[in-house]
Amino acid sequence: MDPRLEKLIEQSRSIVFFGGAGVSTESGVPDFRSVDGLYNQTYDYPPEVILSHDFFVQHTEEFFRFYRDKLIVRGAKPNPAHLRLAALEKEGKLKAVITQNIDGLHQAAGSRNVLELHGSIHRNFCTRCGKSYTLDQIAQGTGVPRCSCGAVIKPDVVLYGEGLDQMVLSRAVRSLQQADLLIVGGTSLSVYPAAGLLDYYGGRELVLINKTETPADKRATLVIRRPIGEVLGL
Ligand SMILES: [Zn+2]
């Protein structure tokens, strides 16, 4: 808890939270950009290559080996940051959570208006007929998951080389335009489109909670360099 942040929250009526991988690492979900680091490399390609649209199409089996191994994290639970944001939404203060994470932990905490910029591991669709599959159905199998119609099932996760969902993006922009307090947490704001989205924020107060420096630090009302669960938790 941070008294300066609590004061800003108290004064605000329309809070938007924008979060990245750092929000989930405190729930034990590793940042996939670092999961197969130089020192424990078990894949022939870096995560950015494996998690690309072209790789999904050309090396589907290897894609799913990595995906099941690194992106599907079993047993992760919401941490105090997720829970506090859900509580603020219930109080009517927080209007939206915009997240770069795909793990569904905000919804697990009770948040309802969650704008998932990069999709979710919890939704999976047949690439031919569109039939929907659960996370368990993808996680439990081996090899390439296939629909009853025979086609490949694709997680509803935005891969490198794929565009963002325009509907999600425009809802994120609208919520940022209407906000009077923006709390950014667990992101270094280096991944597209995070940094650019921030430009739509028209409110006065900007709070940044991140362990390292971000390009937006200069614009911020308040910069907090502590674990986000500790800062947002009560
Ligand atoms: Zn199908």
mmCIF file of N, CA and C in Angstrom, residues 102-157:
data_model
loop_
_atom_site.group_PDB
_atom_site.id
_atom_site.type_symbol
_atom_site.label_atom_id
_atom_site.label_comp_id
_atom_site.label_asym_id
_atom_site.label_seq_id
_atom_site.Cartn_x
_atom_site.Cartn_y
_atom_site.Cartn_z
ATOM 1 N N ILE A 102 -2.345 -12.803 -21.044
ATOM 2 C CA ILE A 102 -3.292 -13.706 -21.711
ATOM 3 C C ILE A 102 -3.778 -14.800 -20.759
ATOM 4 N N ASP A 103 -3.499 -14.635 -19.464
ATOM 5 C CA ASP A 103 -3.747 -15.723 -18.514
ATOM 6 C C ASP A 103 -5.125 -15.711 -17.860
ATOM 7 N N GLY A 104 -5.906 -14.657 -18.053
ATOM 8 C CA GLY A 104 -7.257 -14.620 -17.477
ATOM 9 C C GLY A 104 -7.306 -14.393 -15.976
ATOM 10 N N LEU A 105 -6.204 -13.974 -15.372
ATOM 11 C CA LEU A 105 -6.187 -13.846 -13.907
ATOM 12 C C LEU A 105 -7.037 -12.674 -13.398
ATOM 13 N N HIS A 106 -7.205 -11.626 -14.215
ATOM 14 C CA HIS A 106 -8.085 -10.523 -13.788
ATOM 15 C C HIS A 106 -9.526 -11.013 -13.667
ATOM 16 N N GLN A 107 -9.971 -11.799 -14.638
ATOM 17 C CA GLN A 107 -11.336 -12.339 -14.576
ATOM 18 C C GLN A 107 -11.462 -13.307 -13.398
ATOM 19 N N ALA A 108 -10.394 -14.097 -13.161
ATOM 20 C CA ALA A 108 -10.424 -15.033 -12.035
ATOM 21 C C ALA A 108 -10.556 -14.280 -10.715
ATOM 22 N N ALA A 109 -10.050 -13.045 -10.671
ATOM 23 C CA ALA A 109 -10.146 -12.235 -9.461
ATOM 24 C C ALA A 109 -11.512 -11.567 -9.335
ATOM 25 N N GLY A 110 -12.283 -11.560 -10.418
ATOM 26 C CA GLY A 110 -13.613 -10.942 -10.369
ATOM 27 C C GLY A 110 -13.772 -9.704 -11.233
ATOM 28 N N SER A 111 -12.717 -9.283 -11.924
ATOM 29 C CA SER A 111 -12.843 -8.129 -12.831
ATOM 30 C C SER A 111 -13.750 -8.506 -13.997
ATOM 31 N N ARG A 112 -14.560 -7.546 -14.426
ATOM 32 C CA ARG A 112 -15.499 -7.827 -15.519
ATOM 33 C C ARG A 112 -15.111 -7.124 -16.817
ATOM 34 N N ASN A 113 -14.774 -5.842 -16.720
ATOM 35 C CA ASN A 113 -14.409 -5.134 -17.953
ATOM 36 C C ASN A 113 -12.901 -5.236 -18.179
ATOM 37 N N VAL A 114 -12.488 -6.351 -18.744
ATOM 38 C CA VAL A 114 -11.066 -6.612 -18.983
ATOM 39 C C VAL A 114 -10.820 -6.584 -20.491
ATOM 40 N N LEU A 115 -9.966 -5.688 -20.919
ATOM 41 C CA LEU A 115 -9.664 -5.554 -22.343
ATOM 42 C C LEU A 115 -8.322 -6.231 -22.599
ATOM 43 N N GLU A 116 -8.405 -7.406 -23.195
ATOM 44 C CA GLU A 116 -7.201 -8.231 -23.375
ATOM 45 C C GLU A 116 -6.585 -7.944 -24.737
ATOM 46 N N LEU A 117 -5.581 -7.091 -24.745
ATOM 47 C CA LEU A 117 -4.963 -6.662 -26.006
ATOM 48 C C LEU A 117 -4.377 -7.835 -26.785
ATOM 49 N N HIS A 118 -3.844 -8.804 -26.055
ATOM 50 C CA HIS A 118 -3.165 -9.916 -26.719
ATOM 51 C C HIS A 118 -3.961 -11.215 -26.669
ATOM 52 N N GLY A 119 -5.251 -11.120 -26.338
ATOM 53 C CA GLY A 119 -6.103 -12.302 -26.346
ATOM 54 C C GLY A 119 -6.034 -13.090 -25.051
ATOM 55 N N SER A 120 -6.439 -14.364 -25.123
ATOM 56 C CA SER A 120 -6.512 -15.176 -23.912
ATOM 57 C C SER A 120 -6.300 -16.652 -24.226
ATOM 58 N N ILE A 121 -5.574 -17.327 -23.335
ATOM 59 C CA ILE A 121 -5.383 -18.774 -23.491
ATOM 60 C C ILE A 121 -6.684 -19.531 -23.208
ATOM 61 N N HIS A 122 -7.660 -18.841 -22.618
ATOM 62 C CA HIS A 122 -8.910 -19.509 -22.243
ATOM 63 C C HIS A 122 -9.885 -19.643 -23.411
ATOM 64 N N ARG A 123 -9.599 -18.962 -24.521
ATOM 65 C CA ARG A 123 -10.459 -19.098 -25.705
ATOM 66 C C ARG A 123 -9.648 -19.743 -26.833
ATOM 67 N N ASN A 124 -10.244 -20.709 -27.463
ATOM 68 C CA ASN A 124 -9.564 -21.422 -28.560
ATOM 69 C C ASN A 124 -10.594 -21.754 -29.624
ATOM 70 N N PHE A 125 -10.240 -21.513 -30.868
ATOM 71 C CA PHE A 125 -11.210 -21.707 -31.936
ATOM 72 C C PHE A 125 -10.641 -22.542 -33.081
ATOM 73 N N CYS A 126 -11.515 -23.335 -33.685
ATOM 74 C CA CYS A 126 -11.146 -24.081 -34.883
ATOM 75 C C CYS A 126 -10.872 -23.087 -36.006
ATOM 76 N N THR A 127 -9.771 -23.302 -36.715
ATOM 77 C CA THR A 127 -9.399 -22.377 -37.787
ATOM 78 C C THR A 127 -10.301 -22.534 -39.015
ATOM 79 N N ARG A 128 -11.101 -23.604 -39.071
ATOM 80 C CA ARG A 128 -11.994 -23.766 -40.213
ATOM 81 C C ARG A 128 -13.441 -23.445 -39.870
ATOM 82 N N CYS A 129 -14.000 -24.132 -38.851
ATOM 83 C CA CYS A 129 -15.442 -23.977 -38.586
ATOM 84 C C CYS A 129 -15.717 -23.035 -37.421
ATOM 85 N N GLY A 130 -14.681 -22.634 -36.695
ATOM 86 C CA GLY A 130 -14.886 -21.659 -35.621
ATOM 87 C C GLY A 130 -15.357 -22.252 -34.300
ATOM 88 N N LYS A 131 -15.490 -23.571 -34.247
ATOM 89 C CA LYS A 131 -15.945 -24.207 -32.999
ATOM 90 C C LYS A 131 -15.000 -23.856 -31.840
ATOM 91 N N SER A 132 -15.613 -23.657 -30.672
ATOM 92 C CA SER A 132 -14.859 -23.167 -29.526
ATOM 93 C C SER A 132 -14.396 -24.308 -28.618
ATOM 94 N N TYR A 133 -13.182 -24.178 -28.078
ATOM 95 C CA TYR A 133 -12.611 -25.191 -27.198
ATOM 96 C C TYR A 133 -12.062 -24.563 -25.928
ATOM 97 N N THR A 134 -12.090 -25.327 -24.833
ATOM 98 C CA THR A 134 -11.617 -24.796 -23.548
ATOM 99 C C THR A 134 -10.094 -24.936 -23.436
ATOM 100 N N LEU A 135 -9.571 -24.265 -22.425
ATOM 101 C CA LEU A 135 -8.141 -24.377 -22.157
ATOM 102 C C LEU A 135 -7.755 -25.824 -21.854
ATOM 103 N N ASP A 136 -8.574 -26.506 -21.055
ATOM 104 C CA ASP A 136 -8.278 -27.901 -20.704
ATOM 105 C C ASP A 136 -8.162 -28.787 -21.938
ATOM 106 N N GLN A 137 -9.044 -28.543 -22.900
ATOM 107 C CA GLN A 137 -9.013 -29.369 -24.109
ATOM 108 C C GLN A 137 -7.718 -29.177 -24.888
ATOM 109 N N ILE A 138 -7.138 -27.996 -24.797
ATOM 110 C CA ILE A 138 -5.855 -27.734 -25.462
ATOM 111 C C ILE A 138 -4.712 -28.265 -24.608
ATOM 112 N N ALA A 139 -4.803 -28.024 -23.304
ATOM 113 C CA ALA A 139 -3.700 -28.353 -22.398
ATOM 114 C C ALA A 139 -3.503 -29.858 -22.265
ATOM 115 N N GLN A 140 -4.612 -30.610 -22.242
ATOM 116 C CA GLN A 140 -4.501 -32.034 -21.936
ATOM 117 C C GLN A 140 -3.962 -32.886 -23.075
ATOM 118 N N GLY A 141 -4.199 -32.466 -24.298
ATOM 119 C CA GLY A 141 -3.758 -33.292 -25.420
ATOM 120 C C GLY A 141 -2.263 -33.178 -25.681
ATOM 121 N N THR A 142 -1.808 -33.934 -26.673
ATOM 122 C CA THR A 142 -0.431 -33.777 -27.143
ATOM 123 C C THR A 142 -0.480 -33.550 -28.653
ATOM 124 N N GLY A 143 0.628 -33.072 -29.186
ATOM 125 C CA GLY A 143 0.665 -32.817 -30.626
ATOM 126 C C GLY A 143 -0.223 -31.637 -30.995
ATOM 127 N N VAL A 144 -0.654 -31.621 -32.243
ATOM 128 C CA VAL A 144 -1.465 -30.505 -32.731
ATOM 129 C C VAL A 144 -2.934 -30.739 -32.363
ATOM 130 N N PRO A 145 -3.558 -29.816 -31.595
ATOM 131 C CA PRO A 145 -4.963 -30.009 -31.249
ATOM 132 C C PRO A 145 -5.859 -29.827 -32.475
ATOM 133 N N ARG A 146 -6.755 -30.760 -32.668
ATOM 134 C CA ARG A 146 -7.619 -30.691 -33.850
ATOM 135 C C ARG A 146 -9.087 -30.710 -33.471
ATOM 136 N N CYS A 147 -9.846 -29.973 -34.251
ATOM 137 C CA CYS A 147 -11.295 -29.880 -34.099
ATOM 138 C C CYS A 147 -11.933 -31.195 -34.547
ATOM 139 N N SER A 148 -13.184 -31.417 -34.157
ATOM 140 C CA SER A 148 -13.910 -32.603 -34.625
ATOM 141 C C SER A 148 -14.048 -32.598 -36.153
ATOM 142 N N CYS A 149 -13.903 -31.396 -36.762
ATOM 143 C CA CYS A 149 -13.979 -31.315 -38.233
ATOM 144 C C CYS A 149 -12.627 -31.622 -38.887
ATOM 145 N N GLY A 150 -11.590 -31.786 -38.065
ATOM 146 C CA GLY A 150 -10.290 -32.164 -38.591
ATOM 147 C C GLY A 150 -9.273 -31.039 -38.698
ATOM 148 N N ALA A 151 -9.745 -29.781 -38.638
ATOM 149 C CA ALA A 151 -8.831 -28.652 -38.790
ATOM 150 C C ALA A 151 -8.117 -28.328 -37.473
ATOM 151 N N VAL A 152 -7.069 -27.525 -37.578
ATOM 152 C CA VAL A 152 -6.270 -27.148 -36.412
ATOM 153 C C VAL A 152 -7.043 -26.147 -35.538
ATOM 154 N N ILE A 153 -6.911 -26.318 -34.226
ATOM 155 C CA ILE A 153 -7.498 -25.362 -33.282
ATOM 156 C C ILE A 153 -6.426 -24.331 -32.937
ATOM 157 N N LYS A 154 -6.802 -23.060 -32.970
ATOM 158 C CA LYS A 154 -5.825 -22.002 -32.660
ATOM 159 C C LYS A 154 -6.252 -21.253 -31.406
ATOM 160 N N PRO A 155 -5.311 -21.074 -30.475
ATOM 161 C CA PRO A 155 -5.623 -20.257 -29.306
ATOM 162 C C PRO A 155 -5.944 -18.817 -29.751
ATOM 163 N N ASP A 156 -6.865 -18.169 -29.051
ATOM 164 C CA ASP A 156 -7.231 -16.789 -29.369
ATOM 165 C C ASP A 156 -6.208 -15.836 -28.736
ATOM 166 N N VAL A 157 -4.970 -16.038 -29.138
ATOM 167 C CA VAL A 157 -3.853 -15.263 -28.614
ATOM 168 C C VAL A 157 -3.224 -14.549 -29.802
#
